[in-house]
Every structure is written in structure tokens, then in C-alpha cells.
Coordinates of C-alpha atoms in Angstrom, one line a residue:
M11 CA -19.2 -20.4 -3.0
G12 CA -20.5 -18.5 -6.0
L13 CA -22.0 -15.2 -7.3
G14 CA -24.2 -14.9 -4.2
D15 CA -21.1 -14.4 -2.1
I16 CA -20.1 -11.2 -4.0
T17 CA -20.6 -8.0 -2.0
R18 CA -21.0 -4.5 -3.1
A19 CA -17.7 -3.6 -1.3
G20 CA -15.9 -6.4 -3.2
V21 CA -17.2 -5.0 -6.5
L22 CA -16.0 -1.5 -5.6
A23 CA -12.6 -2.8 -4.7
A24 CA -12.3 -4.7 -8.0
V25 CA -13.4 -1.6 -9.9
A26 CA -10.7 0.5 -8.1
E27 CA -8.1 -2.1 -9.1
C28 CA -9.2 -2.1 -12.7
Q29 CA -9.0 1.7 -12.7
R30 CA -5.4 1.5 -11.5
L31 CA -4.2 -1.3 -13.8
G32 CA -6.3 -0.5 -16.9
R33 CA -8.9 -2.9 -18.4
E34 CA -6.5 -4.9 -20.6
T35 CA -3.9 -5.4 -17.9
F36 CA -6.7 -6.2 -15.4
R37 CA -8.2 -8.9 -17.6
R38 CA -4.8 -10.4 -18.5
R39 CA -3.7 -10.6 -14.8
Y40 CA -6.8 -12.5 -13.8
G41 CA -7.4 -14.5 -17.0
F42 CA -10.5 -13.0 -18.4
G43 CA -11.5 -11.9 -21.9
R44 CA -13.2 -8.8 -23.1
A45 CA -16.9 -8.5 -22.3
L46 CA -19.0 -9.4 -25.4
A47 CA -22.5 -8.5 -24.1
Y48 CA -22.7 -7.1 -20.5
T49 CA -20.6 -4.3 -19.1
L50 CA -20.7 -2.7 -15.7
V51 CA -20.9 1.1 -15.8
T52 CA -20.0 3.3 -12.9
D53 CA -18.9 7.0 -12.9
G54 CA -19.2 7.1 -16.6
E55 CA -16.7 4.3 -17.2
S56 CA -17.3 0.8 -18.5
Y57 CA -15.8 -2.4 -17.1
D58 CA -15.9 -6.1 -18.1
S59 CA -18.7 -7.6 -16.0
K60 CA -17.3 -11.1 -15.6
A61 CA -13.7 -9.9 -14.8
I62 CA -15.1 -7.5 -12.2
A63 CA -17.3 -10.2 -10.6
G64 CA -14.5 -12.8 -10.5
V65 CA -12.1 -10.4 -8.7
A66 CA -14.9 -9.1 -6.5
H67 CA -15.5 -12.6 -5.3
M68 CA -11.8 -12.9 -4.3
Y69 CA -12.2 -9.7 -2.2
S70 CA -15.6 -10.7 -0.8
A71 CA -15.0 -14.4 -0.1
G72 CA -11.3 -15.0 -0.5
A73 CA -11.2 -17.0 -3.7
L74 CA -11.0 -15.8 -7.3
L75 CA -13.8 -17.0 -9.6
S76 CA -12.1 -17.8 -13.0
A77 CA -13.7 -17.3 -16.4
D78 CA -14.7 -21.0 -16.3
D79 CA -16.6 -20.7 -13.1
F80 CA -19.5 -18.7 -14.5
S81 CA -21.7 -21.6 -15.4
G82 CA -24.8 -19.5 -15.8
G83 CA -23.1 -17.1 -18.3
A84 CA -22.9 -13.4 -18.4
R85 CA -26.7 -12.9 -17.7
T86 CA -26.4 -14.3 -14.2
V87 CA -23.4 -12.0 -13.5
A88 CA -25.4 -9.0 -14.7
H89 CA -28.3 -10.1 -12.4
R90 CA -26.0 -10.2 -9.4
L91 CA -24.3 -6.9 -10.1
R92 CA -27.7 -5.2 -10.6
A93 CA -29.0 -6.7 -7.3
L94 CA -26.0 -5.0 -5.6
G95 CA -27.1 -1.6 -7.0
F96 CA -24.8 -1.3 -10.0
T97 CA -25.7 -0.4 -13.6
V98 CA -25.0 -3.2 -16.1
E99 CA -25.6 -2.5 -19.8
D100 CA -25.9 -4.9 -22.8
G101 CA -25.2 -4.0 -26.4
S102 CA -28.6 -2.4 -26.9
T103 CA -28.3 0.1 -24.1
A104 CA -24.6 1.1 -24.4
A105 CA -25.5 3.9 -26.9
D106 CA -27.8 5.5 -24.3
R107 CA -25.0 5.8 -21.7
P108 CA -24.6 9.4 -20.4
Q109 CA -21.3 11.0 -21.3
R110 CA -18.8 11.5 -18.6
V111 CA -18.3 15.1 -17.6
E112 CA -14.8 16.2 -18.5
P113 CA -12.9 18.6 -16.2
Q114 CA -12.7 22.3 -16.9
I115 CA -9.5 24.3 -16.3
L116 CA -9.3 26.9 -13.5
L117 CA -6.4 29.3 -13.9
Q118 CA -5.4 30.4 -10.4
P119 CA -3.0 33.3 -9.8
R120 CA -0.9 32.5 -6.7
G121 CA -0.4 36.1 -5.6
G122 CA 2.8 38.0 -5.0
A123 CA 4.7 39.1 -2.0
R124 CA 2.1 41.6 -0.9
L125 CA -0.5 38.8 -0.7
R126 CA 2.0 36.4 0.8
G127 CA 1.3 34.1 -2.1
A128 CA 4.4 31.9 -1.9
Q129 CA 4.1 31.5 1.9
N130 CA 0.4 30.7 1.7
F131 CA 1.0 28.1 -1.1
A132 CA 3.7 26.4 0.9
K133 CA 1.6 26.5 4.1
S134 CA -1.8 25.3 2.9
V135 CA -1.1 23.4 -0.3
R136 CA 2.4 22.0 -0.2
Q137 CA 2.6 21.3 3.5
G138 CA -1.2 21.2 4.2
I139 CA -3.3 22.2 7.1
R140 CA -3.9 19.9 10.0
I141 CA -7.6 19.3 10.2
A142 CA -7.3 19.1 14.0
D143 CA -6.1 22.7 14.1
I144 CA -9.3 24.0 12.5
Q145 CA -11.8 21.3 13.7
D146 CA -13.5 23.7 16.1
I147 CA -14.6 26.1 13.3
L148 CA -15.3 23.6 10.4
G149 CA -18.8 22.9 11.5
D150 CA -20.6 20.6 9.0
Q151 CA -17.5 20.6 6.8
A152 CA -15.5 18.5 9.3
A153 CA -16.9 15.2 8.2
T154 CA -16.3 15.9 4.5
L155 CA -12.7 17.0 5.0
N156 CA -11.9 14.1 7.3
F157 CA -13.2 11.7 4.7
L158 CA -11.3 13.3 1.9
Y159 CA -8.0 13.5 3.9
P160 CA -7.7 10.3 5.9
D161 CA -4.1 11.3 6.9
G162 CA -5.6 14.4 8.7
I163 CA -3.8 16.9 6.4
A164 CA -6.1 19.1 4.2
R165 CA -4.7 20.9 1.1
L166 CA -6.7 24.1 0.8
W167 CA -6.7 27.2 -1.3
G168 CA -9.1 30.2 -1.3
A169 CA -10.3 33.3 -3.1
T170 CA -11.7 36.6 -1.8
P171 CA -15.3 37.5 -2.8
T172 CA -15.9 40.2 -5.4
A173 CA -18.5 43.0 -5.4
Q174 CA -18.8 43.1 -9.2
A175 CA -21.8 41.5 -10.9
D176 CA -20.4 39.5 -13.8
N177 CA -16.6 39.4 -14.5
E178 CA -14.1 36.6 -15.0
K179 CA -13.7 36.0 -11.3
V180 CA -17.5 35.9 -10.6
R181 CA -18.0 33.4 -13.4
A182 CA -15.1 31.2 -12.2
L183 CA -16.4 31.1 -8.6
R184 CA -19.9 30.4 -9.8
D185 CA -19.2 27.7 -12.4
R186 CA -16.2 25.8 -11.2
R187 CA -17.0 22.3 -9.9
V188 CA -15.6 19.3 -8.2
G189 CA -13.4 17.4 -10.6
D190 CA -12.0 20.4 -12.4
D191 CA -8.3 21.0 -12.7
V192 CA -6.6 24.0 -11.1
Y193 CA -3.4 25.4 -12.6
F194 CA -1.4 27.7 -10.3
Y195 CA 0.3 30.7 -12.0
T196 CA 3.1 33.1 -10.9
A197 CA 5.8 35.1 -12.7
N198 CA 4.4 34.3 -16.2
R199 CA 4.5 30.5 -15.6
F200 CA 2.3 27.7 -14.4
F201 CA 4.2 25.9 -11.6
A202 CA 1.7 23.5 -10.2
R203 CA -1.7 21.8 -10.7
A204 CA -4.3 20.1 -8.6
R205 CA -7.9 18.7 -8.7
I206 CA -10.9 20.1 -6.9
L207 CA -12.2 17.6 -4.4
H208 CA -14.7 19.8 -2.6
L209 CA -15.9 23.4 -2.6
F210 CA -17.2 25.4 0.4
T211 CA -17.4 28.9 1.8
S212 CA -16.1 29.8 5.3
S213 CA -14.8 33.1 6.5
P214 CA -13.7 31.7 9.9
V215 CA -11.7 28.9 8.3
A216 CA -10.1 31.4 5.8
R217 CA -9.1 33.8 8.6
K218 CA -7.5 31.1 10.7
V219 CA -5.6 29.7 7.7
W220 CA -4.6 32.8 5.7
G221 CA -5.6 35.8 7.8
A222 CA -7.2 38.9 6.2
G223 CA -5.9 41.6 3.9
E224 CA -5.7 45.3 4.4
D225 CA -9.4 45.7 3.4
N226 CA -10.3 43.0 5.9
A227 CA -11.2 40.6 3.1
T228 CA -10.2 37.0 3.4
W229 CA -10.1 33.9 1.0
E230 CA -13.5 32.6 2.1
H231 CA -14.3 30.8 -1.2
I232 CA -12.3 27.6 -0.4
M233 CA -11.2 24.7 -2.6
A234 CA -10.2 21.4 -1.0
L235 CA -7.5 20.0 -3.4
G236 CA -6.1 16.6 -4.3
D237 CA -3.6 15.2 -6.8
V238 CA -1.4 18.1 -6.1
E239 CA 1.6 18.2 -8.4
E240 CA 4.4 20.8 -8.6
F241 CA 6.2 20.9 -11.9
P242 CA 9.9 20.2 -11.8
T243 CA 10.3 22.9 -14.5
P244 CA 7.6 25.7 -14.5
V245 CA 5.8 26.0 -17.8
L246 CA 5.8 29.2 -19.8
A247 CA 2.2 30.5 -19.6
A248 CA 2.0 32.9 -22.6
P249 CA 1.3 30.3 -25.4
I250 CA -1.3 28.5 -23.3
L251 CA -3.1 31.7 -22.3
R252 CA -3.0 32.9 -25.9
R253 CA -4.6 29.7 -27.2
M254 CA -7.3 30.0 -24.6
K255 CA -7.9 33.7 -25.4
V256 CA -6.9 34.8 -21.9
P257 CA -5.0 38.1 -21.5
A258 CA -1.4 37.8 -20.3
P259 CA -0.2 38.3 -17.6
L260 CA -2.9 36.4 -15.7
R261 CA -4.4 38.7 -13.1
S262 CA -7.7 37.1 -12.2
L263 CA -9.2 33.8 -11.3
T264 CA -10.3 32.4 -14.7
L265 CA -12.3 29.4 -15.8
R266 CA -12.3 27.8 -19.2
P267 CA -14.5 24.9 -20.4
S268 CA -13.4 21.4 -21.1
E269 CA -13.2 21.9 -24.9
T270 CA -10.7 24.7 -24.4
Y271 CA -8.8 22.7 -21.9
R272 CA -8.4 19.9 -24.4
S273 CA -7.0 22.3 -26.9
V274 CA -4.0 23.1 -24.7
L275 CA -3.3 19.7 -23.2
Q276 CA -0.3 19.1 -25.5
L277 CA 1.3 22.3 -24.1
L278 CA 1.0 21.1 -20.5
P279 CA 3.1 18.5 -18.7
R280 CA 1.8 14.9 -18.9
K281 CA -0.2 14.0 -15.8
R282 CA 1.5 11.6 -13.4
Q283 CA -1.8 9.8 -12.9
P284 CA -5.2 10.2 -14.7
V285 CA -7.8 12.6 -13.4
G286 CA -11.1 11.0 -12.8
P287 CA -13.9 10.8 -10.2
S288 CA -13.1 9.7 -6.7
S289 CA -12.9 6.0 -6.1
A290 CA -14.5 4.2 -3.2
T291 CA -11.5 5.2 -1.1
A292 CA -10.6 8.7 -0.1
P293 CA -8.2 10.2 -2.7
S294 CA -4.6 10.8 -1.9
A295 CA -3.9 14.5 -1.3
I296 CA -0.4 14.4 -2.9
P297 CA 0.5 11.4 -5.2
H298 CA 3.9 10.1 -4.5
Q299 CA 5.8 7.0 -5.6
L300 CA 6.0 4.7 -2.6
T301 CA 9.4 3.2 -2.2
T302 CA 10.8 0.6 0.3
E303 CA 12.4 3.5 2.3
S304 CA 9.1 5.5 2.5
L305 CA 7.1 2.4 3.2
L306 CA 9.4 1.6 6.2
Q307 CA 9.3 5.2 7.3
Q308 CA 5.5 5.2 7.3
L309 CA 5.4 1.9 9.2
G310 CA 7.5 3.4 11.9
S311 CA 5.5 6.6 12.2
L312 CA 1.9 5.4 12.5
R313 CA -0.6 7.9 14.0
T314 CA -1.6 5.6 16.8
H315 CA -3.9 6.3 19.7
R316 CA -2.4 6.7 23.2
Q317 CA -4.3 6.0 26.4
P318 CA -4.7 9.0 28.8
G319 CA -1.5 9.5 30.8
S320 CA 0.5 7.0 28.7
K321 CA 3.2 7.7 26.2
T322 CA 3.0 4.1 24.8
P323 CA 1.4 3.9 21.4
S324 CA -1.6 1.6 20.9
R325 CA -0.7 -1.7 19.2
H326 CA -4.0 -2.0 17.3
Q327 CA -2.7 -0.7 14.0
P328 CA 0.7 -2.5 14.1
L329 CA -1.0 -5.8 14.9
A330 CA -3.4 -5.4 12.0
L331 CA -0.4 -4.6 9.7
L332 CA 1.5 -7.7 10.8
W333 CA -1.6 -9.7 10.1
A334 CA -1.9 -8.1 6.7
I335 CA 1.8 -8.8 5.9
S336 CA 1.3 -12.4 6.8
R337 CA -1.4 -12.6 4.2
I338 CA 1.0 -11.2 1.6
S339 CA 3.6 -13.8 2.7
A340 CA 1.0 -16.5 2.2
D341 CA 0.0 -15.2 -1.2
M342 CA -3.5 -14.4 -0.1
P343 CA -5.7 -11.5 -1.3
R344 CA -4.5 -8.2 0.0
L345 CA -8.1 -7.0 0.7
T346 CA -10.4 -8.8 3.2
P347 CA -14.0 -8.3 4.2
W348 CA -14.8 -6.7 7.6
A349 CA -16.2 -10.0 9.0
L350 CA -13.0 -11.9 8.4
F351 CA -10.8 -9.1 9.6
R352 CA -12.8 -8.9 12.8
T353 CA -12.7 -12.6 13.4
E354 CA -8.9 -13.0 12.9
V355 CA -7.6 -9.7 14.3
S356 CA -9.7 -9.4 17.4
P357 CA -7.9 -12.3 19.2
L358 CA -4.5 -10.7 18.3
L359 CA -5.7 -7.4 19.9
A360 CA -6.9 -9.3 23.0
E361 CA -3.6 -11.2 23.4
F362 CA -1.0 -8.7 22.4
G363 CA -2.7 -5.3 22.8
L364 CA -1.7 -3.0 25.7
S365 CA -2.9 -4.0 29.1
G366 CA -6.3 -2.4 29.7
S367 CA -6.9 -1.5 26.1
Q368 CA -10.2 -2.5 24.5
V369 CA -10.6 -5.0 21.7
T370 CA -11.7 -2.6 18.9
P371 CA -10.9 -4.1 15.5
E372 CA -13.0 -1.4 13.9
Y373 CA -10.3 1.1 14.9
P374 CA -7.4 -0.2 12.8
F375 CA -9.8 -1.4 10.0
W376 CA -10.8 2.2 9.4
H377 CA -8.1 4.5 10.7
L378 CA -5.1 2.7 9.0
R379 CA -6.1 4.7 6.0
G380 CA -4.2 7.6 7.6
S381 CA -1.0 5.6 7.1
G382 CA -1.2 5.9 3.3
L383 CA -0.6 2.2 3.1
W384 CA -4.2 1.0 3.6
E385 CA -7.5 1.4 1.8
V386 CA -11.2 0.8 2.5
H387 CA -13.9 0.1 0.0
G388 CA -17.6 -0.1 0.4
M389 CA -18.3 2.5 3.1
E390 CA -20.9 5.1 2.2
R391 CA -19.8 8.7 2.4
D392 CA -22.2 9.4 5.3
A393 CA -20.7 6.7 7.5
G394 CA -18.9 9.3 9.5
T395 CA -15.2 9.8 10.4
A396 CA -15.1 6.8 12.8
P397 CA -17.8 4.2 12.0
G398 CA -18.6 1.7 14.7
T399 CA -19.1 -2.0 14.4
G400 CA -22.8 -1.4 13.6
A401 CA -22.1 0.7 10.5
L402 CA -19.3 -1.8 9.4
D403 CA -21.7 -4.7 9.9
T404 CA -24.3 -3.0 7.8
H405 CA -22.1 -2.0 4.9
Q406 CA -19.7 -5.0 5.1
P407 CA -16.7 -3.1 3.5
V408 CA -13.4 -4.6 2.5
A409 CA -10.0 -3.3 3.5
G410 CA -6.3 -4.0 3.3
L411 CA -3.0 -2.9 2.1
T412 CA -2.9 -0.7 -1.0
H413 CA -1.9 -2.2 -4.3
T414 CA 1.5 -0.4 -4.2
S415 CA 2.4 -1.3 -0.6
A416 CA 1.3 -4.9 -1.2
E417 CA 3.5 -5.2 -4.3
L418 CA 6.5 -3.8 -2.3
L419 CA 5.9 -6.3 0.5
R420 CA 5.9 -9.2 -1.9
D421 CA 9.7 -8.8 -2.0
P422 CA 11.0 -11.0 0.9
L423 CA 13.7 -8.5 2.0
T424 CA 11.2 -5.6 2.1
R425 CA 8.7 -7.8 3.9
L426 CA 11.3 -8.8 6.5
Q427 CA 12.4 -5.2 7.0
A428 CA 8.8 -4.2 7.5
V429 CA 8.3 -6.9 10.2
I430 CA 11.5 -5.7 12.0
K431 CA 10.3 -2.1 11.8
L432 CA 7.0 -2.9 13.4
C433 CA 8.4 -5.2 16.1
N434 CA 11.2 -2.8 17.0
T435 CA 8.9 0.3 17.1
Y436 CA 5.7 -1.0 18.8
F437 CA 6.2 -4.3 20.6
D438 CA 8.8 -3.7 23.3
G439 CA 8.2 -6.1 26.1
V440 CA 6.2 -8.5 24.0
D441 CA 7.1 -12.1 23.4
Q442 CA 7.8 -11.3 19.7
R443 CA 8.6 -14.8 18.7
E444 CA 5.2 -15.9 20.0
L445 CA 3.6 -12.9 18.3
L446 CA 5.0 -13.8 14.9
N447 CA 4.0 -17.4 15.4
R448 CA 0.4 -16.3 16.3
V449 CA 0.1 -13.8 13.5
G450 CA 1.2 -16.3 10.8
L451 CA 4.9 -15.4 10.4
A452 CA 6.4 -18.3 12.3
G453 CA 8.8 -19.0 9.3
Y454 CA 11.0 -16.1 10.4
A455 CA 12.3 -18.2 13.4
T456 CA 14.8 -20.0 11.1
A457 CA 16.7 -19.2 8.0
D458 CA 15.1 -22.1 6.1
G459 CA 11.6 -21.1 7.0
L460 CA 8.5 -23.4 6.8
V461 CA 8.5 -25.7 3.8
D462 CA 5.5 -27.6 2.6
G463 CA 4.9 -30.5 5.0
D464 CA 6.3 -28.8 8.0
K465 CA 2.8 -28.6 9.5
D466 CA 0.6 -31.6 10.2
A467 CA -3.1 -31.9 9.4
D468 CA -4.0 -29.9 12.6
G469 CA -1.7 -27.0 11.5
Q470 CA 0.9 -27.8 14.1
Q471 CA 4.6 -28.2 13.3
G472 CA 5.5 -31.8 13.1
A473 CA 8.1 -31.9 15.8
A474 CA 6.0 -30.1 18.3
A475 CA 2.9 -32.1 17.5
T476 CA 4.5 -35.5 18.1
E477 CA 3.3 -36.8 21.5
R478 CA 5.8 -38.7 23.6
A479 CA 4.7 -42.2 24.5
T480 CA 6.3 -45.5 25.7
G481 CA 6.7 -48.2 23.2
P482 CA 7.0 -47.9 19.4
A483 CA 6.3 -44.4 18.1
A484 CA 2.8 -43.9 16.7
R485 CA 2.4 -43.2 13.0
R486 CA -0.1 -41.1 11.1
T487 CA -0.9 -40.8 7.4
R488 CA -0.2 -37.5 5.9
T489 CA -0.3 -36.1 2.4
S490 CA 2.1 -33.2 1.6
S491 CA 4.1 -31.6 -1.1
Q492 CA 7.8 -31.0 -0.8
L493 CA 10.2 -28.4 -2.4
V494 CA 12.1 -29.9 -5.3
R495 CA 15.8 -29.2 -4.9
D496 CA 18.4 -29.5 -7.6
A497 CA 21.0 -32.0 -6.1
A498 CA 23.5 -31.3 -8.9
I499 CA 23.8 -27.6 -7.9
A500 CA 24.5 -28.6 -4.2
T501 CA 27.0 -31.2 -5.3
R502 CA 28.8 -28.6 -7.5
V503 CA 29.1 -26.1 -4.6
K504 CA 30.5 -28.8 -2.2
E505 CA 33.0 -30.0 -4.8
L506 CA 34.2 -26.5 -5.5
H507 CA 35.1 -26.2 -1.8
G508 CA 36.5 -29.7 -1.6
Q509 CA 33.8 -30.6 1.0
A510 CA 35.4 -28.1 3.4
C511 CA 33.3 -25.8 5.6
Q512 CA 33.6 -22.2 4.4
V513 CA 33.5 -21.1 8.1
C514 CA 35.8 -23.5 9.9
E515 CA 37.6 -25.4 7.1
T516 CA 36.5 -28.8 8.7
R517 CA 36.5 -31.8 6.3
L518 CA 34.4 -34.5 7.7
Q519 CA 34.6 -38.2 6.8
Y520 CA 31.3 -40.2 6.9
R521 CA 31.3 -43.8 5.9
R522 CA 34.7 -43.4 4.4
R523 CA 33.6 -40.5 2.2
P524 CA 33.9 -36.7 2.5
Y525 CA 30.8 -35.1 3.9
S526 CA 29.6 -31.5 3.9
E527 CA 26.2 -29.8 3.5
A528 CA 24.9 -27.2 1.1
A529 CA 23.1 -24.4 3.1
H530 CA 20.7 -22.0 1.4
I531 CA 21.4 -18.4 2.5
R532 CA 17.9 -17.2 1.9
G533 CA 15.8 -20.2 2.7
L534 CA 13.6 -21.9 0.2
G535 CA 10.6 -22.2 2.6
S536 CA 8.0 -19.6 3.4
P537 CA 8.2 -16.7 4.1
H538 CA 11.7 -16.4 2.6
D539 CA 11.0 -18.0 -0.8
G540 CA 14.7 -18.1 -1.8
P541 CA 15.9 -19.6 -5.1
D542 CA 17.6 -22.9 -5.5
E543 CA 20.7 -21.6 -7.2
Q544 CA 24.5 -21.6 -6.6
P545 CA 24.8 -17.9 -5.6
N546 CA 22.3 -18.6 -2.8
M547 CA 24.4 -21.5 -1.3
L548 CA 27.2 -22.0 1.1
C549 CA 29.3 -25.2 1.8
L550 CA 29.1 -25.8 5.6
C551 CA 29.8 -28.5 8.1
P552 CA 26.8 -29.8 10.0
N553 CA 27.6 -27.7 13.1
H554 CA 27.8 -24.4 11.2
H555 CA 24.8 -25.3 9.0
V556 CA 22.7 -25.7 12.1
L557 CA 24.0 -22.4 13.5
F558 CA 23.5 -20.6 10.2
D559 CA 19.9 -21.9 9.8
G560 CA 19.2 -21.2 13.4
L561 CA 20.2 -17.6 12.9
E562 CA 23.0 -17.8 15.5
I563 CA 25.7 -16.8 13.0
Y564 CA 25.8 -14.5 10.0
V565 CA 28.2 -13.0 7.4
D566 CA 28.7 -9.2 7.8
V567 CA 29.3 -6.7 5.0
D568 CA 33.0 -7.3 5.2
G569 CA 32.7 -11.0 4.8
V570 CA 33.4 -11.8 8.5
V571 CA 31.3 -14.6 10.1
R572 CA 29.9 -13.3 13.4
Q573 CA 27.8 -14.5 16.2
T574 CA 24.3 -13.0 16.2
H575 CA 24.2 -12.5 19.9
G576 CA 27.3 -10.6 21.0
G577 CA 28.9 -10.1 17.5
D578 CA 32.1 -12.2 18.2
S579 CA 34.1 -13.0 15.1
L580 CA 34.6 -16.5 13.8
G581 CA 36.9 -15.4 11.0
H582 CA 36.3 -14.6 7.4
L583 CA 34.1 -16.6 5.1
R584 CA 36.3 -18.5 2.7
R585 CA 35.5 -17.8 -0.9
H586 CA 36.2 -19.6 -4.2
P587 CA 36.6 -17.7 -7.5
D588 CA 34.1 -20.1 -9.3
H589 CA 31.5 -19.8 -6.5
W590 CA 29.9 -16.3 -6.7
I591 CA 27.7 -15.5 -3.7
D592 CA 25.0 -12.9 -4.2
E593 CA 25.4 -10.2 -1.6
E594 CA 21.6 -9.6 -1.6
Y595 CA 21.1 -13.1 -0.1
L596 CA 23.7 -12.4 2.6
Q597 CA 22.0 -9.1 3.4
Y598 CA 18.6 -10.9 3.7
H599 CA 20.2 -13.4 6.1
R600 CA 21.8 -10.6 8.2
T601 CA 18.4 -8.9 8.4
L602 CA 16.8 -12.1 9.5
C603 CA 19.4 -12.4 12.3
E604 CA 18.6 -8.9 13.4
L605 CA 15.0 -10.0 13.8
N606 CA 16.1 -13.0 15.7
R607 CA 18.1 -10.8 18.0
L608 CA 15.0 -8.7 18.7
T609 CA 12.7 -11.6 19.3
M610 CA 15.2 -13.5 21.6
S611 CA 16.2 -10.5 23.7

């Protein structure tokens, strides 16, 4: 594999990640230095060509190219990036680069009670308009809005036309442009801002969204907005208006150039995220900080297709998400090319999809963007709202979990909760244990997970792969790595408890010596990736060790040991003052038992 494997979609994905992390952090994360000669330039911004190419290879072919892998030097990188349609500059051409267009500032009065300003802002900006509700009157704007808002909710604001020839409003309507910032004004304060994603004129859309005034005029000059942010504390407008030479109070739509905008930036709240041109993915309408709770909520409320006459949601998106989560668990790249997605997800759709449903991997590959947890890079804007396999084969985009959702899912507990949410919501009546095994999450079947060496050379688990035969057991040569455990920590835990089981108090004698076992609460193997430390251990007898690892017993929030199936109590877990047990590990094990209860029911 080499530079020839890099695709345009992979480059776009790498550029998007660099935009999110910043050039320095991006280089440091992937082990690259600053570009000395060649820089990739797109949308007016410069990027280190080797770093972009190395990460683009990871998203195109599955393996990162390190700085040492570029045997041909930066010139070959530049050649490949140019062949993919990108601009690459060397030191002699950097001075000729066109300057990036900075945003202007559009001052937008919200309107008072007579114009239903507050209600209209809440309806069409804060809450948003369902594109499906206005689809029949959008005409040729439908494709654009569906592209800009993959979740199906458009954030719109409009203005009425004016009969005057050349006033503030006329100039603002004429000269505003995509990428400008809009500041909403009411009661002598700026209370929100947004970015213009698209401009169009439509009286039918305006009448359906906002109605018409007493003079039968409607807000037909429409802005599609993104990066909407309402200020926690509205900002006093007078000093800002005064510096921009705008009369107060603000009574008309007003546009000021980027130079004037820069002069008042220090008076405005700091942006929660930088304003720039749209990336290869559709921009988020309202930025928000994804948390574990909101991640799980979004996983449980996917906008899935339903077959005619059926209330059962399609399993295409949940299956694709389980597959993507397994990649995070295996520390694989979060973004994958369409060809690999199609090859690996199609069999899952055929085996675990609803009876009678078609195998259409293109559906989740594209439409998972609506979940807010998924992104697609490399599709041209004219690809349509639902590109088929032909378009995907032509463009060869890459897709996968967003950076934020992938980072959250690297936490084992969050990942486990996500698997449970998907299984519990979408896979009723499915052999969930087999599903997890097929999707690459077999380690959730036990508390200790899959450790290195648990699979043979054919990918089978050793115990299941051993064939029964008469005579001496056959042997095979196998090379594997094993987890390194600290025997001293386990010995210390067992000594603190006098070799007595913390569940049943049993003290076994084996070969005239006391015998007990140190059990890890959150297993060391994949996908649990627990730590080998004292707070993550229990002292158990062999029987209860097997039951604990087999997810047949757990410790509840009150310290009571219970059976997973039925909930019967086995008594309190005995504690020792010098053996602190981390409650987070017990919570993880309880959650794992909950998954076991689901998959075994």
C-alpha cells in the first residue's frame, strides 16, 4: 500500500479532522512535522501535505502512513494530491494565494409582538422547520436544504421585500452572502447569532412558515442558517452599534463589511466554534456538546425506515452502528471507505435485517448522518439526497462515526451502554449473542473478554476450534501475545482477605495451602480493557470466580451480591478497609450483566 491508495474522500476527511483539531495538534497526534515546502490549500486554508496524506491513507486504505513511509519525499505527495484535484503550493507560489473572504456582519431585528417575532424565532430557528412539512413547495431548493440539514430540520429566517430603491435594507438583501454572520437583535440587545448557509427567495415557503402581515407581505427573502447560538446573557447593543456607526435602536436589516465586523469582535461573546466554509460534510444546524447521555438518547431515537404496514423500525442503521462501535473497540479507524463498508455490513443486513427487507448498505452509509453521530466525506454536492450504489461507487466516499461520538465510545462503559441501548431498542427477537459475535463484539459474552491469544490462526476461539478425535490430542503451533498481569497485586488482595471468598467466605485448601483467586471486575481483555490494579479486583473462590466472569452474579449499588437472572440475593460482598474497590468498575460489571440478561433472554 502507498500513496496510490489515497482517495479524494480520504483527503477531505483528513482535512476536516485537521480543521477540528488544529494543525499543530493534528501533526502531533499523528507524528508529523510542519511542512517545509509543499502545503495543500483548500477553501483558503493551508495544511501540511504529508500529514494530510498520511491520515488520508488511513481513511482510504485502513493504515496510517507515518512520516518515515514517504520514501519519495514531499514532491511525490504533492503529485498525488494534485492528481486528486487539490491545490498544492510550494514556497514560490504561497505568496500568490488568494485571500480567504472574511464574513460580514448582518444585523437582524427579530421583530416585536405585532410581528410575532419571539414566536417566529422559536418556531423557525430555535426549534426549526421540518423539511418534510414544506417539501411540496420547495421546488429546486429541496435538494440543497436536505443536504445542508441531514437531520431533516431546517433553521430558517426571512425578510419582507422593500419598494425603496437604495436604503439599508435593500443593500443588506443585495450584498449579504453565504458565510456571513447574522446577529439577532431585540429590546436593545443582541441575543443570538448564526451563520448563513444558503440564500433563496420563495413566497410560498415564507407564507407556510410565517404567514403574511396585514399588508399581505411575507418574509420571502429567506436565509438558511447554521451554527445557531443563543447567548446565555444578551449583549447590550448600543456600544456595538455606535462603533459600527449604526443608529440605535436598530430598526432595519443592516449589513456591515468584514473590516467593521473585526472592529467590534472584542465586544461580542467568543464563538463556541470557529466560523469557516462548509466542510465536506453537511454542517450542524445547532452546535452542541455531545455527552454520554445525549449520545445514548440519539442511539435510541434513530430516524429509521419502516416497511409499509409495519411498526417495526428497520435494523439497517442500528446494525451499521454496532459494526462501527466494534471498530472503535478494536482501535481501528473511525472512518471507512464505501467499498469496505459495503463488503462488511451487507452480510450483517442479510442475516440480521428484518424479514423481507432488502440488503441496501447505501441506506445507512448515507442516512446515518441524520443521527448527528455520523459523517460522510467525498460526495459531491450534486449527488442528491439519497445517492445509490452507482453514485457511491463513482465517488468512493468515506463515512463513519463523528470524532466526538467516537471519542465518547472509546470509554468502555459508554461503549457498553451504547451496545445495550441498540440491542434493547432495535433487536427484539434476534439472537443477540450471535449478533454481537458476528459484528465483532464477542468479548461482551464474559466479564474477562477476549484476551490476546483467545483466537486461533483462523480467527476462531480456541476452545470451539479444537476438534474432538480419538487418541492423543492434536497440536498446532501458534504465536500469540499475552496480557502481562502483576502477580504481586493479586497476591496482596488475596492476603488481605485471608484467602477467603468475598462472597461466600469459603477458604479452600489445595496441596496443603490456602487457595483463592483474584478476579478482575472490569476484565483486562477486549472490549473491556480494564486496568490491572487493586481497586479492580475481588478475592473469590473458584466457583464464584466462574459465576462472576460468566456474568451470572453481580454486586448491586448497595453492595449485595445478586444473581443476574432472577435477582436473588447471595448476601453482602465482604469488604476490607485496606482494599478499596472502585465503584465505577462494579458499575461496569453490572451493566455487562444487564447486556447478558438481554442476550440470554
